[in-house]
Amino acid sequence: MSHAQTKLSLHHLQWLLVSLALILLLHAEHLPLWVILGSVSLGITRFFIEKNHWRLPKMLLLLPVTLLAGLGIGLTFHGLFGRDASLALLVIMLSLKLMETKTLRDYVLIIIAGYFLTANVFLFSQSILISSFSILPLVFLTATLIQISYRHSPLDWQFSLKLAGKLLLQAIPVMLILFILFPRIPGPLWGIPSDSYSGMTGLSDSLSFGNLNQLIKNGSIAFRVEFKGKLPQQQQLYWRGPVLWHQEGRHWRMRNLPENNSLPIENLTTTGEATHYIITLEPHNRTWLLMLDMPTYAPQDAKISHDYQVISQTPVRNRMRFEGVSYLQYQLGAHQTLSAREQTMALKIETNENPRTLALAQLWQTSKLSAVEKVNAALHKFRNEPFIYTLSPPILGDNPVDDFLFNTKKGFCEHYASSFVYLMRAAGVPARIVTGYQGGELNPNGNYMIVRQSDAHAWAEVWLQNQGWVRVDPTAAVSPDRIEQGISNALPEADELPFMIRPNNTWFSTLYLQWDAVNNGWNQWVLGYNEQKQLSVLSQLLGKHYRTSDIVFWLIATISTVMLITTYFLLRTTRKKQDALQKIYDLYLKKLKKIGITPSTTETATELATRVSLLHPTQQRLTDEIAETYNALRFGKHYESQYWDKLKRLIQEFSRK
Amino acid sequence: MQKTIQSIIAATSQVILGKEQQIKLALACILARGHLLIEDQPGMGKTTLAHTLAQVLGLAFRRVQFTNDLLPTDVLGVSVYDAHISQFQFHAGPIFTNVLLADEINRATPKTQSALLEAMEEQQVTLDGKTYPLPNPFFVIATQNPKQHIGTFPLPESQLDRFLMRIEIGYPDYQSERLLLQTQNSTISAKPLHPCIDAATLLQMQQQISEIHVSEPLLDYLQALIQYSRNTYAVGLSPRAGLALKQCAQAWAAIHGRDYATPEDIQTVLSSVVEHRLASPSGEGQAQQIATQMLQSVAIA
């Protein structure tokens, strides 16, 4: 019986099933319920088959079940490809494979697939928690490998777990070397299926009444910022995102100008000191990078648009870390006149609705108010009339701006910003909406700032003669708390907000901030360890600048050296003594391999000869003689030259046949 | 020597039909100066094998049927007061012989068993402060029924270790059994056997066997086997077991007319030499696998 065909016992099956159950647990949230239930019941069935010594199901039954399972995956995911579908397919097929798993070879196959499945979890999440949990299946899989390689009697479970842990610990130096030295490739090695990006949240390229509040209720992190030097004040933290020019009914959109027809960049004059900071942006599958008003520096592969959005060339699909330089005191386009095209774009509104707003604007126009006076009049209206800041505003009717400004008077930033811009444009003041984030929560544990989706905000910019584009935040007029203290303080208690951003529960939030500091470190040093960081770490470590090609060279050199040394130590004890006799005998073994007979190390020369003569009965005399002569030379007392010659002659004779 | 050995085997084979391998193993054990334990069901020819070997080798042969009321003195001998000469006179027991057949050794009480086993190890008997040397050659062929039989005292591992080999005889094959049924009336042969050698020749052969060449590569293999047993089983092979393995391999090589031992020799005797030393008393089924497992796991250097 060949080694790989050895049948394994219930004990080994239990180990395998426990490991697979852990993998299933790891992936539970990414799998459809029926796949989980199916896998669990297959595992249980396999267990009872082994326990009661039943027969394994026949191919006739397995084949239709396998096809059905594949069909099920296809129907659930509308296809067999893509990240989620492939994972589910792999899981259910592996569970089915259990039904024909009985030999050592099958076990090894499932264990290796198990390692692969465990690693797959990183396609879904790379958080500390998931990474730590994934160690558990790894330990158990390794322990199962240990168990099955010791087939004669069950090993103590503690022993095998300890040994597995020890083996994995021994792998850590190698892992660290590879982590530090392995060349980083921008983006994943292979294309990740597109459904990986579903479910990323962030700002969109349009604004309409009621779409931002969904984002505000989302407590997840948008980005983290480390400031170099002094922290800006809370009311200065306007993180600039998409600038919306285009109004269509209740929607505001970005304007996508073709590359060759883009507007000239607005002239920025800055005063005061620059603010330097580093942003770690969570992936949001859009191209914009968030920067403080006003950015003067675009990271690599990104550019600053004419209205000072920072746009990356590719959508942000991996956590991205970039440096930002902004001036908080600035004038934008102060000494310019608005071009005719900009003028048209910044004034265009649909005038077939909202008659009351248009009438108000008309009144301001006829009373010959200056632009500044118009702005102040609008802010005065917000401030002095009973406007309320709330995330659950009433639904607006057919004339949404009218309805908001004169009837409901309840809304949040997007209501204020869009109505304000509409009003300004109607009154002949060029204006635009800027969306982004406002504020942020300082984490004292890591000295960095957390900006959440709930900090999403919208404000306005109006163009004033000699001052250029000036930021006006109508929300601040209604609810100064929103700007000065953040969203959680601005809302009435009754408004629903994500648990995480409620400020009560202080011990919990302290704990949370500490945990986030750990996460931030993980993001920066483990997940954010990119080519740039790698090069800088190596330069710091080795005190010299290195290029990627150097790293590749050193990596190959290191790995080869380590492997050579390990091989030497491994082989040193069992290395065959390469003496003259072995050299001659090896010719014979080589010839045997050619005709399909693989000599085993535990086989004696005589046994080998018997095996050969079973397959080639005509050669029996020759093979017997070879074995005898070899034994005499290897184990006998006298090394007579005639024996040497005889062996050589016999092997030559054998090789010829 | 080869001729002598062949004639011994041939003579024994005439009585024990179709069991050449077992005869060779038993002979190898004797040539390697070891005690032999034969274990099998009743009626398999254990006693016959022992008796025949003793006869063929031309040795003095005594037989003791072990029972549970057998006392140590029944085996070793006893000092009796002689009124005529007014002192104790030692009456030698059946152990003072060349070959002692200890039939059904596991029926005796542990006290009697250990008295015998001590004598086996030291080749002498000590009674009332006086030491009496045993004849040379001296060896014990013990037979025992498998342990599960009622009314037995299983030998402890420490005493099993004193036996160089443990062999099983097994059922005869079809042809041999037919021949047995045709030619023999009872298990004890009627024909008197002529001894092939005498005690002095046997001693000389034993000497020659200890001079059989064991090469360095073979010792590597032997040590790898011992090391493997120590790493794998609860109790590994003792140095005495290693020595036993070497002696048996030498004897086996001599039986096959070689002046050097090869890995095959070790592999052939391994099962008989190690299994009774490694198998735990409860693991009856496991014993059969031990030698196979060792051979499949240890590479030949």
mmCIF file of N, CA, C and O in Angstrom, chain A residues 150 152 577 601-607 628 631-632 634-638, chain B residues 213 215 217-218 220 232 260-264 267 293 295-296 298-300:
data_model
loop_
_atom_site.group_PDB
_atom_site.id
_atom_site.type_symbol
_atom_site.label_atom_id
_atom_site.label_comp_id
_atom_site.label_asym_id
_atom_site.label_seq_id
_atom_site.Cartn_x
_atom_site.Cartn_y
_atom_site.Cartn_z
ATOM 1 N N TYR A 150 1.087 11.358 11.776
ATOM 2 C CA TYR A 150 1.400 10.343 12.775
ATOM 3 C C TYR A 150 0.181 9.448 12.865
ATOM 4 O O TYR A 150 -0.742 9.707 13.606
ATOM 5 N N HIS A 152 -0.292 6.074 13.412
ATOM 6 C CA HIS A 152 -0.431 4.754 14.019
ATOM 7 C C HIS A 152 -1.233 4.774 15.298
ATOM 8 O O HIS A 152 -2.006 3.884 15.576
ATOM 9 N N LYS A 577 25.945 9.037 2.407
ATOM 10 C CA LYS A 577 27.382 9.176 2.247
ATOM 11 C C LYS A 577 27.713 8.951 0.775
ATOM 12 O O LYS A 577 27.521 7.877 0.230
ATOM 13 N N THR A 601 13.696 4.760 0.547
ATOM 14 C CA THR A 601 14.859 4.782 1.437
ATOM 15 C C THR A 601 14.789 3.678 2.480
ATOM 16 O O THR A 601 15.785 3.324 3.086
ATOM 17 N N THR A 602 13.595 3.148 2.717
ATOM 18 C CA THR A 602 13.473 2.132 3.760
ATOM 19 C C THR A 602 13.567 0.720 3.173
ATOM 20 O O THR A 602 13.260 -0.257 3.845
ATOM 21 N N GLU A 603 13.998 0.658 1.942
ATOM 22 C CA GLU A 603 13.999 -0.627 1.242
ATOM 23 C C GLU A 603 15.433 -1.139 1.151
ATOM 24 O O GLU A 603 16.345 -0.354 0.857
ATOM 25 N N THR A 604 15.634 -2.411 1.376
ATOM 26 C CA THR A 604 16.993 -2.934 1.237
ATOM 27 C C THR A 604 17.242 -3.270 -0.228
ATOM 28 O O THR A 604 16.316 -3.334 -1.029
ATOM 29 N N ALA A 605 18.523 -3.480 -0.527
ATOM 30 C CA ALA A 605 18.894 -3.787 -1.908
ATOM 31 C C ALA A 605 18.194 -5.060 -2.378
ATOM 32 O O ALA A 605 17.725 -5.137 -3.522
ATOM 33 N N THR A 606 18.082 -6.015 -1.497
ATOM 34 C CA THR A 606 17.459 -7.281 -1.871
ATOM 35 C C THR A 606 15.973 -7.106 -2.153
ATOM 36 O O THR A 606 15.445 -7.648 -3.115
ATOM 37 N N GLU A 607 15.327 -6.326 -1.273
ATOM 38 C CA GLU A 607 13.905 -6.073 -1.491
ATOM 39 C C GLU A 607 13.660 -5.388 -2.822
ATOM 40 O O GLU A 607 12.731 -5.713 -3.555
ATOM 41 N N GLU A 628 23.293 -8.624 -4.333
ATOM 42 C CA GLU A 628 24.240 -9.406 -3.548
ATOM 43 C C GLU A 628 25.618 -8.744 -3.528
ATOM 44 O O GLU A 628 26.246 -8.596 -2.477
ATOM 45 N N ASN A 631 25.543 -5.569 -1.489
ATOM 46 C CA ASN A 631 25.546 -5.860 -0.058
ATOM 47 C C ASN A 631 26.937 -6.265 0.414
ATOM 48 O O ASN A 631 27.389 -5.839 1.472
ATOM 49 N N ALA A 632 27.585 -7.108 -0.388
ATOM 50 C CA ALA A 632 28.909 -7.573 0.005
ATOM 51 C C ALA A 632 29.865 -6.400 0.136
ATOM 52 O O ALA A 632 30.671 -6.329 1.063
ATOM 53 N N ARG A 634 29.015 -3.185 0.520
ATOM 54 C CA ARG A 634 28.579 -2.198 1.505
ATOM 55 C C ARG A 634 28.756 -2.732 2.931
ATOM 56 O O ARG A 634 29.210 -2.016 3.820
ATOM 57 N N PHE A 635 28.390 -3.965 3.149
ATOM 58 C CA PHE A 635 28.341 -4.475 4.516
ATOM 59 C C PHE A 635 29.422 -5.513 4.819
ATOM 60 O O PHE A 635 29.631 -5.875 5.966
ATOM 61 N N GLY A 636 30.052 -6.024 3.773
ATOM 62 C CA GLY A 636 31.046 -7.072 3.981
ATOM 63 C C GLY A 636 32.356 -6.509 4.515
ATOM 64 O O GLY A 636 32.564 -5.304 4.590
ATOM 65 N N LYS A 637 33.249 -7.436 4.876
ATOM 66 C CA LYS A 637 34.487 -7.013 5.513
ATOM 67 C C LYS A 637 35.555 -6.655 4.481
ATOM 68 O O LYS A 637 36.378 -5.798 4.697
ATOM 69 N N HIS A 638 35.490 -7.333 3.351
ATOM 70 C CA HIS A 638 36.573 -7.172 2.381
ATOM 71 C C HIS A 638 36.108 -6.403 1.161
ATOM 72 O O HIS A 638 35.149 -6.778 0.509
ATOM 73 N N HIS B 213 30.943 -10.184 10.591
ATOM 74 C CA HIS B 213 31.222 -8.757 10.427
ATOM 75 C C HIS B 213 29.942 -7.914 10.427
ATOM 76 O O HIS B 213 28.997 -8.192 9.696
ATOM 77 N N SER B 215 29.099 -4.081 9.705
ATOM 78 C CA SER B 215 29.774 -2.885 9.193
ATOM 79 C C SER B 215 29.199 -1.615 9.809
ATOM 80 O O SER B 215 28.133 -1.621 10.414
ATOM 81 N N PRO B 217 27.889 1.105 8.294
ATOM 82 C CA PRO B 217 26.564 1.503 7.793
ATOM 83 C C PRO B 217 25.434 0.695 8.434
ATOM 84 O O PRO B 217 24.349 1.229 8.686
ATOM 85 N N LEU B 218 25.725 -0.580 8.722
ATOM 86 C CA LEU B 218 24.688 -1.407 9.325
ATOM 87 C C LEU B 218 24.415 -0.971 10.766
ATOM 88 O O LEU B 218 23.267 -0.926 11.209
ATOM 89 N N ASP B 220 24.749 2.034 11.795
ATOM 90 C CA ASP B 220 23.962 3.264 11.652
ATOM 91 C C ASP B 220 22.484 2.921 11.580
ATOM 92 O O ASP B 220 21.650 3.540 12.248
ATOM 93 N N THR B 232 9.283 7.015 19.469
ATOM 94 C CA THR B 232 7.906 6.761 19.056
ATOM 95 C C THR B 232 7.077 6.080 20.124
ATOM 96 O O THR B 232 5.920 6.412 20.296
ATOM 97 N N TYR B 260 29.131 -11.614 6.678
ATOM 98 C CA TYR B 260 28.786 -10.250 7.072
ATOM 99 C C TYR B 260 27.265 -10.157 7.171
ATOM 100 O O TYR B 260 26.542 -10.865 6.481
ATOM 101 N N ALA B 261 26.812 -9.259 8.053
ATOM 102 C CA ALA B 261 25.361 -9.083 8.214
ATOM 103 C C ALA B 261 24.884 -7.938 7.328
ATOM 104 O O ALA B 261 25.628 -6.994 7.061
ATOM 105 N N THR B 262 23.652 -8.046 6.863
ATOM 106 C CA THR B 262 23.099 -7.007 5.990
ATOM 107 C C THR B 262 21.807 -6.477 6.621
ATOM 108 O O THR B 262 21.277 -7.075 7.573
ATOM 109 N N PRO B 263 21.281 -5.372 6.088
ATOM 110 C CA PRO B 263 20.007 -4.854 6.624
ATOM 111 C C PRO B 263 18.891 -5.896 6.574
ATOM 112 O O PRO B 263 18.036 -5.927 7.452
ATOM 113 N N GLU B 264 18.911 -6.777 5.558
ATOM 114 C CA GLU B 264 17.862 -7.797 5.496
ATOM 115 C C GLU B 264 17.871 -8.671 6.737
ATOM 116 O O GLU B 264 16.814 -9.079 7.224
ATOM 117 N N GLN B 267 16.184 -6.868 9.352
ATOM 118 C CA GLN B 267 14.751 -6.763 9.077
ATOM 119 C C GLN B 267 14.028 -8.070 9.331
ATOM 120 O O GLN B 267 12.897 -8.078 9.805
ATOM 121 N N GLN B 293 5.926 -1.127 11.130
ATOM 122 C CA GLN B 293 5.972 0.328 11.237
ATOM 123 C C GLN B 293 7.405 0.835 11.327
ATOM 124 O O GLN B 293 7.783 1.791 10.664
ATOM 125 N N LEU B 295 10.079 -0.628 10.233
ATOM 126 C CA LEU B 295 10.790 -0.843 8.971
ATOM 127 C C LEU B 295 10.358 0.167 7.923
ATOM 128 O O LEU B 295 11.160 0.600 7.094
ATOM 129 N N GLN B 296 9.070 0.547 7.984
ATOM 130 C CA GLN B 296 8.597 1.496 6.979
ATOM 131 C C GLN B 296 8.993 2.921 7.293
ATOM 132 O O GLN B 296 8.887 3.801 6.452
ATOM 133 N N VAL B 298 12.023 3.863 9.074
ATOM 134 C CA VAL B 298 13.446 4.156 9.246
ATOM 135 C C VAL B 298 14.184 3.896 7.933
ATOM 136 O O VAL B 298 14.066 2.821 7.356
ATOM 137 N N ALA B 299 14.904 4.902 7.503
ATOM 138 C CA ALA B 299 15.642 4.766 6.247
ATOM 139 C C ALA B 299 16.923 3.973 6.474
ATOM 140 O O ALA B 299 17.533 4.042 7.538
ATOM 141 N N ILE B 300 17.311 3.227 5.460
ATOM 142 C CA ILE B 300 18.562 2.491 5.534
ATOM 143 C C ILE B 300 19.694 3.444 5.176
ATOM 144 O O ILE B 300 19.673 4.057 4.113
#
